[in-house]
Amino acid sequence: MPTGSDAAGATATTAGGGDGLFDRVLAFVGALRNGGITATQSEAIDAVRALGEVELLRRSQVREALAACTVSSASDRRTFDDLFDLYFPARRVPRDGDEVDPDLLGGDGEVDDDAFTQALLDALLGGDESAIRRMARQAVDAFGRVEGRDGQPSFFSYKVRRALDPHTLLDTLLEARGATDGDPAVQRLLRDEYEQRLDEFRKEVDAEIRRRAADRSDDLDDVATRVVRPSVDEVDFFRMTATESRELRAQIAPLARKLASRTQVKRRHGRDGRLDVRRTIRRSLATGGVPMDPAFKPRKPHKPELFVITDVSGSVASFARFTLMLVHSLQEQFAKVRSFAFIDTLDEVTALFEGREFDEAIRRMTAEADLVWLDGHSDYGHAFEVFHNTFIDDLTPRATVLILGDARNNYRASSSWVIEEMASRARRVLWLNPEAATYWGTGDSITGDYTRHVEEMVEVRNLRQLTDFVQELT
Amino acid sequence: MSSFASYDDVHDRLGGVGYLTDEPIDTVVWLAQQLGKPILVEGPAGVGKTELAKAVAAARDADLVRLQCYEGLDEAKALYEWNYKKQLLRIQAGSADEGFDDVHDDIFGDDYLLERPLLRALRAERDTVLLIDEVDKVDFEFEALLLEILSDFQVTIPELGTVTGTRRPFVVLTSNNTRELSEALKRRALYLHLDYPSADREAAIVRSRVPEAADALVEQLVRVVRSLRALELRKAPSLSETLDWARTLVELGFEQVDDAALSRTLNVALKYHQDMATATKHLQVSPRPELN
């Protein structure tokens, strides 16, 4: 329902200081572009036209209208929503303290922790989304505040999390619903459902914190650049939150499918191979023996044999995980995929990935494979020597070797002669490094020793770079 | 009944033909009509992308023209083709004193033109919804042809001249996102990402499509399906699977989704053995002996 507090049109003028809706939309489109969404000029025009067709007092309509015109892939939507909240805030952020319900305040005017927790639990149990959101906003006000030096308060989600621990909340919720006994399936479902509600709560806390940050600053465009989170496929493998990691894993399968179909198209559209005499003669019968329409044999696609040698020590584990996952989902695009993992010694792990669920494979890899020799710190030199002793004869000119790791060798010997040997036997040797290229060769990183022998050392820090690389490989 | 009168009209009339919408869908459908732009719908399989076009057609009482895309689809299959056989017959049946020009004018006339879906939608007299299904399957060349048609709603047939649509069809393109569509195509269309519906909406959809199912059953079922979607499965159960599952449970006479119901009917929602194993473990259902 159109209410005053929900009016996007009205707030457009309040938050930015006097500019009209039109200017606000243009500024918003500009922010989208800065955020990495390619909103073209014609899309901006459409967006303005679209606003003429919807009720400006209904914020969600305005949001969906702008999204339909400017966003053109699902992964951009997150950035869009963040920025929309900034440029078209749902309501004015209240000034100090008046956010929290008076019922939840103790006698001294401070927030009563127990009462607040109880109210939050009630909201979560009820499952009404708007109630959960309202509690989230209040929680930010009540617990998230940190007084800055200049007297301006800032808000942080970790403060909220500390005051209202999600795990404790979940346990309390489950207990309240009596889910600790009874049917295990029912328990599981309840747990899933409450986890989703808690997730909703957490998201709204984050959103509220962004809104407050926006409200404090006068320069919206400046806030926009700070607020925009990189899209999931640009998040650094090293700095990934658990949620982002989950989102990313969900993207791997569709991505592999997409890569595979692209490769097939590429292969089909490649030039034809040698003349197919048999089919040409056959066809020529239709034209009285004159071969007017020669037939060619399709070229045999080159399918590389892939040897993936990956460092799975703590520092690069998440990167190794994603690469292994992607490579194994693309198995059909390669003649053969063999995987080797190492920490300070190396073992083949190919069999673990065959027809098994990926998490399981990773778990068994750490449990069963023989990866630690001495102290469990990365030792590239020793791992490569082991590879040389056991597997070097398997490398043929059809093989492509992928080495994954940051080449941080804890000041041990590099044994780069093994790489040289690999390069002479295999078709290509490529190195994927999850570290930013500017840090290569600093500290205990010995990239220099290896780059001399590999065809290329590629910086692969996020899913997008990984995708580009794999696409080039197939 | 023809065009939608207002934003709320979209919601009510789509709901009236059994397609329950949410705000993004209403907005995009309304804008598509008002701005005369195609809709590009993306999303996982089985969330009602194709169904949306059918619902719009039903709600507007319009004809639905469907072009199913596949690799290798070309102009002759999608746009128009000359009826060679008929032309040949006409030439053979022609009298000797007929001049070349007469024959030429005759055999390249409307009678010898085979209309394919795109041309049919362009020349339709009645209100038409054009559904271009799985547009991500077509080749790049064909995408370029689509661009021309979707931006100007006209095509040029060398022998006949330019055919301009009598009225703009309402165009819905669907994509399963197996490849990235060209920027140009995306720019010309309103983008709609259809995702799995929210719990309330999914329950409402199940109730409207499977009215025999008891409320408690629907609620439990939706909860189970949502929990399955959070798992890492090869093929997560979609809205259409939820509906199938609901029908199955009703058919088998289950009053609630308990251990027995799950272990007997989980295979309706999940298509891979691997997924079954994951789900069985997650929900701690007793496994079916015959499936092992």
mmCIF file with all atom_site columns, C-alpha atoms in Angstrom, chain A residues 316-419:
data_model
loop_
_atom_site.group_PDB
_atom_site.id
_atom_site.type_symbol
_atom_site.label_atom_id
_atom_site.label_alt_id
_atom_site.label_comp_id
_atom_site.label_asym_id
_atom_site.label_entity_id
_atom_site.label_seq_id
_atom_site.pdbx_PDB_ins_code
_atom_site.Cartn_x
_atom_site.Cartn_y
_atom_site.Cartn_z
_atom_site.occupancy
_atom_site.B_iso_or_equiv
_atom_site.pdbx_formal_charge
_atom_site.auth_seq_id
_atom_site.auth_comp_id
_atom_site.auth_asym_id
_atom_site.auth_atom_id
_atom_site.pdbx_PDB_model_num
ATOM 1   C CA . VAL A 1 316 ? 45.369 -21.691 -1.152  1.00 0.00 ? 316 VAL A CA 1
ATOM 2   C CA . ALA A 1 317 ? 42.853 -24.381 -0.233  1.00 0.00 ? 317 ALA A CA 1
ATOM 3   C CA . SER A 1 318 ? 39.701 -22.529 -1.310  1.00 0.00 ? 318 SER A CA 1
ATOM 4   C CA . PHE A 1 319 ? 41.212 -21.638 -4.651  1.00 0.00 ? 319 PHE A CA 1
ATOM 5   C CA . ALA A 1 320 ? 42.303 -25.238 -5.249  1.00 0.00 ? 320 ALA A CA 1
ATOM 6   C CA . ARG A 1 321 ? 38.807 -26.389 -4.365  1.00 0.00 ? 321 ARG A CA 1
ATOM 7   C CA . PHE A 1 322 ? 37.112 -24.236 -6.966  1.00 0.00 ? 322 PHE A CA 1
ATOM 8   C CA . THR A 1 323 ? 39.560 -25.059 -9.672  1.00 0.00 ? 323 THR A CA 1
ATOM 9   C CA . LEU A 1 324 ? 39.296 -28.801 -9.038  1.00 0.00 ? 324 LEU A CA 1
ATOM 10  C CA . MET A 1 325 ? 35.537 -28.492 -8.976  1.00 0.00 ? 325 MET A CA 1
ATOM 11  C CA . LEU A 1 326 ? 35.391 -26.656 -12.272 1.00 0.00 ? 326 LEU A CA 1
ATOM 12  C CA . VAL A 1 327 ? 37.885 -28.905 -13.994 1.00 0.00 ? 327 VAL A CA 1
ATOM 13  C CA . HIS A 1 328 ? 36.106 -32.038 -12.888 1.00 0.00 ? 328 HIS A CA 1
ATOM 14  C CA . SER A 1 329 ? 32.706 -30.755 -13.939 1.00 0.00 ? 329 SER A CA 1
ATOM 15  C CA . LEU A 1 330 ? 34.227 -30.224 -17.361 1.00 0.00 ? 330 LEU A CA 1
ATOM 16  C CA . GLN A 1 331 ? 35.610 -33.722 -17.539 1.00 0.00 ? 331 GLN A CA 1
ATOM 17  C CA . GLU A 1 332 ? 33.971 -34.513 -20.870 1.00 0.00 ? 332 GLU A CA 1
ATOM 18  C CA . GLN A 1 333 ? 35.765 -31.644 -22.536 1.00 0.00 ? 333 GLN A CA 1
ATOM 19  C CA . PHE A 1 334 ? 39.090 -33.252 -21.853 1.00 0.00 ? 334 PHE A CA 1
ATOM 20  C CA . ALA A 1 335 ? 40.409 -36.584 -22.994 1.00 0.00 ? 335 ALA A CA 1
ATOM 21  C CA . LYS A 1 336 ? 41.505 -37.367 -19.488 1.00 0.00 ? 336 LYS A CA 1
ATOM 22  C CA . VAL A 1 337 ? 41.769 -35.473 -16.232 1.00 0.00 ? 337 VAL A CA 1
ATOM 23  C CA . ARG A 1 338 ? 44.254 -36.581 -13.608 1.00 0.00 ? 338 ARG A CA 1
ATOM 24  C CA . SER A 1 339 ? 44.545 -34.717 -10.357 1.00 0.00 ? 339 SER A CA 1
ATOM 25  C CA . PHE A 1 340 ? 47.464 -34.575 -7.992  1.00 0.00 ? 340 PHE A CA 1
ATOM 26  C CA . ALA A 1 341 ? 47.413 -32.826 -4.645  1.00 0.00 ? 341 ALA A CA 1
ATOM 27  C CA . PHE A 1 342 ? 50.306 -31.861 -2.466  1.00 0.00 ? 342 PHE A CA 1
ATOM 28  C CA . ILE A 1 343 ? 51.229 -30.048 0.694   1.00 0.00 ? 343 ILE A CA 1
ATOM 29  C CA . ASP A 1 344 ? 54.811 -31.049 1.261   1.00 0.00 ? 344 ASP A CA 1
ATOM 30  C CA . THR A 1 345 ? 54.553 -34.307 -0.602  1.00 0.00 ? 345 THR A CA 1
ATOM 31  C CA . LEU A 1 346 ? 52.372 -35.339 -3.507  1.00 0.00 ? 346 LEU A CA 1
ATOM 32  C CA . ASP A 1 347 ? 49.774 -38.000 -4.182  1.00 0.00 ? 347 ASP A CA 1
ATOM 33  C CA . GLU A 1 348 ? 47.392 -38.776 -7.020  1.00 0.00 ? 348 GLU A CA 1
ATOM 34  C CA . VAL A 1 349 ? 43.766 -38.088 -6.094  1.00 0.00 ? 349 VAL A CA 1
ATOM 35  C CA . THR A 1 350 ? 41.997 -38.730 -9.413  1.00 0.00 ? 350 THR A CA 1
ATOM 36  C CA . ALA A 1 351 ? 40.118 -41.797 -8.168  1.00 0.00 ? 351 ALA A CA 1
ATOM 37  C CA . LEU A 1 352 ? 38.599 -39.852 -5.299  1.00 0.00 ? 352 LEU A CA 1
ATOM 38  C CA . PHE A 1 353 ? 36.741 -37.547 -7.659  1.00 0.00 ? 353 PHE A CA 1
ATOM 39  C CA . GLU A 1 354 ? 35.216 -40.217 -9.834  1.00 0.00 ? 354 GLU A CA 1
ATOM 40  C CA . GLY A 1 355 ? 31.445 -40.275 -9.604  1.00 0.00 ? 355 GLY A CA 1
ATOM 41  C CA . ARG A 1 356 ? 31.441 -39.036 -6.117  1.00 0.00 ? 356 ARG A CA 1
ATOM 42  C CA . GLU A 1 357 ? 29.997 -35.971 -4.565  1.00 0.00 ? 357 GLU A CA 1
ATOM 43  C CA . PHE A 1 358 ? 32.504 -33.197 -4.487  1.00 0.00 ? 358 PHE A CA 1
ATOM 44  C CA . ASP A 1 359 ? 32.480 -32.431 -0.757  1.00 0.00 ? 359 ASP A CA 1
ATOM 45  C CA . GLU A 1 360 ? 32.968 -36.074 -0.038  1.00 0.00 ? 360 GLU A CA 1
ATOM 46  C CA . ALA A 1 361 ? 35.897 -36.212 -2.435  1.00 0.00 ? 361 ALA A CA 1
ATOM 47  C CA . ILE A 1 362 ? 37.591 -33.264 -0.791  1.00 0.00 ? 362 ILE A CA 1
ATOM 48  C CA . ARG A 1 363 ? 37.022 -34.778 2.638   1.00 0.00 ? 363 ARG A CA 1
ATOM 49  C CA . ARG A 1 364 ? 38.531 -38.080 1.591   1.00 0.00 ? 364 ARG A CA 1
ATOM 50  C CA . MET A 1 365 ? 41.399 -36.305 -0.079  1.00 0.00 ? 365 MET A CA 1
ATOM 51  C CA . THR A 1 366 ? 42.474 -34.711 3.179   1.00 0.00 ? 366 THR A CA 1
ATOM 52  C CA . ALA A 1 367 ? 41.849 -37.911 5.119   1.00 0.00 ? 367 ALA A CA 1
ATOM 53  C CA . GLU A 1 368 ? 43.238 -40.600 2.843   1.00 0.00 ? 368 GLU A CA 1
ATOM 54  C CA . ALA A 1 369 ? 45.719 -39.127 0.423   1.00 0.00 ? 369 ALA A CA 1
ATOM 55  C CA . ASP A 1 370 ? 49.321 -39.005 1.409   1.00 0.00 ? 370 ASP A CA 1
ATOM 56  C CA . LEU A 1 371 ? 49.997 -35.293 1.330   1.00 0.00 ? 371 LEU A CA 1
ATOM 57  C CA . VAL A 1 372 ? 52.096 -34.559 4.380   1.00 0.00 ? 372 VAL A CA 1
ATOM 58  C CA . TRP A 1 373 ? 55.650 -35.720 4.632   1.00 0.00 ? 373 TRP A CA 1
ATOM 59  C CA . LEU A 1 374 ? 57.370 -33.686 7.328   1.00 0.00 ? 374 LEU A CA 1
ATOM 60  C CA . ASP A 1 375 ? 55.663 -30.717 8.879   1.00 0.00 ? 375 ASP A CA 1
ATOM 61  C CA . GLY A 1 376 ? 52.620 -29.912 6.749   1.00 0.00 ? 376 GLY A CA 1
ATOM 62  C CA . HIS A 1 377 ? 53.948 -26.647 5.349   1.00 0.00 ? 377 HIS A CA 1
ATOM 63  C CA . SER A 1 378 ? 53.995 -26.232 1.593   1.00 0.00 ? 378 SER A CA 1
ATOM 64  C CA . ASP A 1 379 ? 57.102 -27.679 -0.028  1.00 0.00 ? 379 ASP A CA 1
ATOM 65  C CA . TYR A 1 380 ? 56.880 -27.283 -3.771  1.00 0.00 ? 380 TYR A CA 1
ATOM 66  C CA . GLY A 1 381 ? 60.359 -28.627 -4.360  1.00 0.00 ? 381 GLY A CA 1
ATOM 67  C CA . HIS A 1 382 ? 59.801 -31.940 -2.660  1.00 0.00 ? 382 HIS A CA 1
ATOM 68  C CA . ALA A 1 383 ? 56.340 -32.362 -4.136  1.00 0.00 ? 383 ALA A CA 1
ATOM 69  C CA . PHE A 1 384 ? 57.681 -31.840 -7.643  1.00 0.00 ? 384 PHE A CA 1
ATOM 70  C CA . GLU A 1 385 ? 60.460 -34.336 -7.041  1.00 0.00 ? 385 GLU A CA 1
ATOM 71  C CA . VAL A 1 386 ? 57.903 -36.922 -5.968  1.00 0.00 ? 386 VAL A CA 1
ATOM 72  C CA . PHE A 1 387 ? 55.948 -36.210 -9.135  1.00 0.00 ? 387 PHE A CA 1
ATOM 73  C CA . HIS A 1 388 ? 59.098 -36.665 -11.137 1.00 0.00 ? 388 HIS A CA 1
ATOM 74  C CA . ASN A 1 389 ? 59.931 -39.987 -9.530  1.00 0.00 ? 389 ASN A CA 1
ATOM 75  C CA . THR A 1 390 ? 56.493 -41.504 -9.945  1.00 0.00 ? 390 THR A CA 1
ATOM 76  C CA . PHE A 1 391 ? 54.515 -39.905 -12.726 1.00 0.00 ? 391 PHE A CA 1
ATOM 77  C CA . ILE A 1 392 ? 56.844 -38.098 -15.107 1.00 0.00 ? 392 ILE A CA 1
ATOM 78  C CA . ASP A 1 393 ? 56.693 -40.916 -17.671 1.00 0.00 ? 393 ASP A CA 1
ATOM 79  C CA . ASP A 1 394 ? 52.926 -40.458 -17.989 1.00 0.00 ? 394 ASP A CA 1
ATOM 80  C CA . LEU A 1 395 ? 53.393 -37.043 -19.517 1.00 0.00 ? 395 LEU A CA 1
ATOM 81  C CA . THR A 1 396 ? 52.973 -37.213 -23.276 1.00 0.00 ? 396 THR A CA 1
ATOM 82  C CA . PRO A 1 397 ? 52.949 -34.481 -25.918 1.00 0.00 ? 397 PRO A CA 1
ATOM 83  C CA . ARG A 1 398 ? 49.147 -34.526 -25.651 1.00 0.00 ? 398 ARG A CA 1
ATOM 84  C CA . ALA A 1 399 ? 49.208 -33.513 -22.008 1.00 0.00 ? 399 ALA A CA 1
ATOM 85  C CA . THR A 1 400 ? 48.565 -30.095 -20.607 1.00 0.00 ? 400 THR A CA 1
ATOM 86  C CA . VAL A 1 401 ? 49.877 -29.568 -17.098 1.00 0.00 ? 401 VAL A CA 1
ATOM 87  C CA . LEU A 1 402 ? 48.136 -27.129 -14.782 1.00 0.00 ? 402 LEU A CA 1
ATOM 88  C CA . ILE A 1 403 ? 49.960 -26.219 -11.621 1.00 0.00 ? 403 ILE A CA 1
ATOM 89  C CA . LEU A 1 404 ? 47.926 -24.450 -8.972  1.00 0.00 ? 404 LEU A CA 1
ATOM 90  C CA . GLY A 1 405 ? 49.556 -22.638 -6.125  1.00 0.00 ? 405 GLY A CA 1
ATOM 91  C CA . ASP A 1 406 ? 51.029 -19.434 -4.806  1.00 0.00 ? 406 ASP A CA 1
ATOM 92  C CA . ALA A 1 407 ? 54.625 -20.721 -4.974  1.00 0.00 ? 407 ALA A CA 1
ATOM 93  C CA . ARG A 1 408 ? 55.201 -19.668 -1.377  1.00 0.00 ? 408 ARG A CA 1
ATOM 94  C CA . ASN A 1 409 ? 57.720 -22.295 -0.510  1.00 0.00 ? 409 ASN A CA 1
ATOM 95  C CA . ASN A 1 410 ? 58.696 -21.457 3.068   1.00 0.00 ? 410 ASN A CA 1
ATOM 96  C CA . TYR A 1 411 ? 62.259 -20.783 1.895   1.00 0.00 ? 411 TYR A CA 1
ATOM 97  C CA . ARG A 1 412 ? 62.836 -24.319 0.706   1.00 0.00 ? 412 ARG A CA 1
ATOM 98  C CA . ALA A 1 413 ? 64.472 -25.576 -2.475  1.00 0.00 ? 413 ALA A CA 1
ATOM 99  C CA . SER A 1 414 ? 62.431 -25.005 -5.604  1.00 0.00 ? 414 SER A CA 1
ATOM 100 C CA . SER A 1 415 ? 63.465 -28.036 -7.718  1.00 0.00 ? 415 SER A CA 1
ATOM 101 C CA . SER A 1 416 ? 62.496 -26.044 -10.759 1.00 0.00 ? 416 SER A CA 1
ATOM 102 C CA . TRP A 1 417 ? 64.304 -28.542 -12.965 1.00 0.00 ? 417 TRP A CA 1
ATOM 103 C CA . VAL A 1 418 ? 61.260 -30.784 -12.655 1.00 0.00 ? 418 VAL A CA 1
ATOM 104 C CA . ILE A 1 419 ? 59.159 -28.078 -14.265 1.00 0.00 ? 419 ILE A CA 1
#
